[in-house]
Amino acid sequence: MKEKARRLWTALKETITQVHRRKATEILLFELSEMENIFALLVLGSFIGIPSPNPILTLELLPHMEEELWTMVSRADFAQDPLGGLISLLELD
């Protein structure tokens, strides 16, 4: 009986630990995405009228924004011709 209770207690502790780890991981991922958004806003904010940091600093940080720049350019291209973008995905001639 004691062994069964001990195994139950161990399983309960492991389950609680996993739940807390999952919640902590979700919170960290959310914070990371928010920090990336703030970073992008600092570097690319001048495009929407937000005062940007020193231009030299902005130019030094731009290489870290390569993925966001590609996303911005592709969305701008897609906004001009959305039907053409969809057809290009289908690779129709």
C-alpha positions as YAML, in Angstrom:
chain: A
units: angstrom
residues:
- id: 1
  name: MET
  ca: [0.00, 0.00, 0.00]
- id: 2
  name: LYS
  ca: [2.83, 2.40, 0.86]
- id: 3
  name: GLU
  ca: [4.56, 1.67, -2.43]
- id: 4
  name: LYS
  ca: [1.38, 2.38, -4.36]
- id: 5
  name: ALA
  ca: [0.90, 5.70, -2.54]
- id: 6
  name: ARG
  ca: [4.55, 6.60, -3.15]
- id: 7
  name: ARG
  ca: [4.20, 5.90, -6.89]
- id: 8
  name: LEU
  ca: [1.00, 7.93, -7.01]
- id: 9
  name: TRP
  ca: [2.69, 10.83, -5.21]
- id: 10
  name: THR
  ca: [5.68, 10.68, -7.58]
- id: 11
  name: ALA
  ca: [3.40, 10.66, -10.62]
- id: 12
  name: LEU
  ca: [1.44, 13.59, -9.22]
- id: 13
  name: LYS
  ca: [4.63, 15.60, -8.61]
- id: 14
  name: GLU
  ca: [5.86, 14.88, -12.14]
- id: 15
  name: THR
  ca: [2.53, 15.95, -13.63]
- id: 16
  name: ILE
  ca: [2.52, 19.20, -11.66]
- id: 17
  name: THR
  ca: [6.13, 19.87, -12.69]
- id: 18
  name: GLN
  ca: [5.30, 19.30, -16.37]
- id: 19
  name: VAL
  ca: [2.31, 21.65, -16.17]
- id: 20
  name: HIS
  ca: [4.41, 24.40, -14.60]
- id: 21
  name: ARG
  ca: [7.19, 23.91, -17.15]
- id: 22
  name: ARG
  ca: [4.71, 24.11, -20.02]
- id: 23
  name: LYS
  ca: [3.19, 27.30, -18.63]
- id: 24
  name: ALA
  ca: [6.63, 28.82, -18.06]
- id: 25
  name: THR
  ca: [7.67, 27.92, -21.61]
- id: 26
  name: GLU
  ca: [4.52, 29.48, -23.06]
- id: 27
  name: ILE
  ca: [5.12, 32.67, -21.07]
- id: 28
  name: LEU
  ca: [8.75, 32.84, -22.23]
- id: 29
  name: LEU
  ca: [7.73, 32.33, -25.87]
- id: 30
  name: PHE
  ca: [5.13, 35.08, -25.56]
- id: 31
  name: GLU
  ca: [7.69, 37.44, -24.00]
- id: 32
  name: LEU
  ca: [10.18, 36.60, -26.76]
- id: 33
  name: SER
  ca: [7.67, 37.39, -29.49]
- id: 34
  name: GLU
  ca: [6.76, 40.67, -27.78]
- id: 35
  name: MET
  ca: [10.43, 41.64, -27.48]
- id: 36
  name: GLU
  ca: [10.92, 40.85, -31.18]
- id: 37
  name: ASN
  ca: [7.92, 43.06, -32.00]
- id: 38
  name: ILE
  ca: [9.30, 45.91, -29.92]
- id: 39
  name: PHE
  ca: [12.71, 45.50, -31.55]
- id: 40
  name: ALA
  ca: [11.11, 45.61, -34.99]
- id: 41
  name: LEU
  ca: [9.12, 48.69, -34.01]
- id: 42
  name: LEU
  ca: [12.27, 50.45, -32.84]
- id: 43
  name: VAL
  ca: [14.22, 49.66, -35.99]
- id: 44
  name: LEU
  ca: [11.45, 49.97, -38.58]
- id: 45
  name: GLY
  ca: [9.21, 52.48, -36.78]
- id: 46
  name: SER
  ca: [10.33, 55.31, -39.03]
- id: 47
  name: PHE
  ca: [8.30, 53.74, -41.86]
- id: 48
  name: ILE
  ca: [5.09, 54.43, -39.93]
- id: 49
  name: GLY
  ca: [6.08, 57.78, -38.44]
- id: 50
  name: ILE
  ca: [7.49, 56.75, -35.07]
- id: 51
  name: PRO
  ca: [10.73, 58.58, -34.25]
- id: 52
  name: SER
  ca: [13.58, 56.17, -34.78]
- id: 53
  name: PRO
  ca: [16.83, 55.86, -32.87]
- id: 54
  name: ASN
  ca: [20.12, 57.21, -34.15]
- id: 55
  name: PRO
  ca: [20.46, 56.36, -37.89]
- id: 56
  name: ILE
  ca: [23.87, 54.75, -37.36]
- id: 57
  name: LEU
  ca: [22.40, 52.48, -34.69]
- id: 58
  name: THR
  ca: [19.46, 51.66, -36.94]
- id: 59
  name: LEU
  ca: [21.77, 50.72, -39.80]
- id: 60
  name: GLU
  ca: [23.76, 48.46, -37.48]
- id: 61
  name: LEU
  ca: [20.57, 46.71, -36.36]
- id: 62
  name: LEU
  ca: [19.07, 46.25, -39.83]
- id: 63
  name: PRO
  ca: [20.90, 42.96, -40.56]
- id: 64
  name: HIS
  ca: [19.06, 41.44, -37.59]
- id: 65
  name: MET
  ca: [15.77, 42.45, -39.22]
- id: 66
  name: GLU
  ca: [16.30, 40.59, -42.50]
- id: 67
  name: GLU
  ca: [13.34, 38.23, -42.08]
- id: 68
  name: GLU
  ca: [10.99, 41.06, -41.09]
- id: 69
  name: LEU
  ca: [12.13, 43.14, -44.07]
- id: 70
  name: TRP
  ca: [11.45, 40.24, -46.46]
- id: 71
  name: THR
  ca: [8.00, 39.80, -44.91]
- id: 72
  name: MET
  ca: [7.28, 43.52, -45.24]
- id: 73
  name: VAL
  ca: [8.37, 43.61, -48.89]
- id: 74
  name: SER
  ca: [6.41, 40.47, -49.80]
- id: 75
  name: ARG
  ca: [3.26, 41.82, -48.14]
- id: 76
  name: ALA
  ca: [3.66, 45.13, -49.95]
- id: 77
  name: ASP
  ca: [4.01, 43.30, -53.27]
- id: 78
  name: PHE
  ca: [1.05, 41.07, -52.48]
- id: 79
  name: ALA
  ca: [-1.08, 44.09, -51.53]
- id: 80
  name: GLN
  ca: [-0.57, 45.61, -54.99]
- id: 81
  name: ASP
  ca: [-1.64, 42.48, -56.88]
- id: 82
  name: PRO
  ca: [-3.23, 39.86, -54.60]
- id: 83
  name: LEU
  ca: [-4.67, 37.77, -57.44]
- id: 84
  name: GLY
  ca: [-1.29, 37.68, -59.18]
- id: 85
  name: GLY
  ca: [0.31, 36.50, -55.94]
- id: 86
  name: LEU
  ca: [-2.17, 33.65, -55.65]
- id: 87
  name: ILE
  ca: [-1.68, 32.61, -59.27]
- id: 88
  name: SER
  ca: [2.10, 32.66, -58.81]
- id: 89
  name: LEU
  ca: [1.71, 30.24, -55.90]
- id: 90
  name: LEU
  ca: [-0.09, 27.82, -58.20]
- id: 91
  name: GLU
  ca: [2.70, 28.15, -60.79]
- id: 92
  name: LEU
  ca: [0.27, 28.50, -63.68]
- id: 93
  name: ASP
  ca: [1.57, 29.79, -67.01]
...
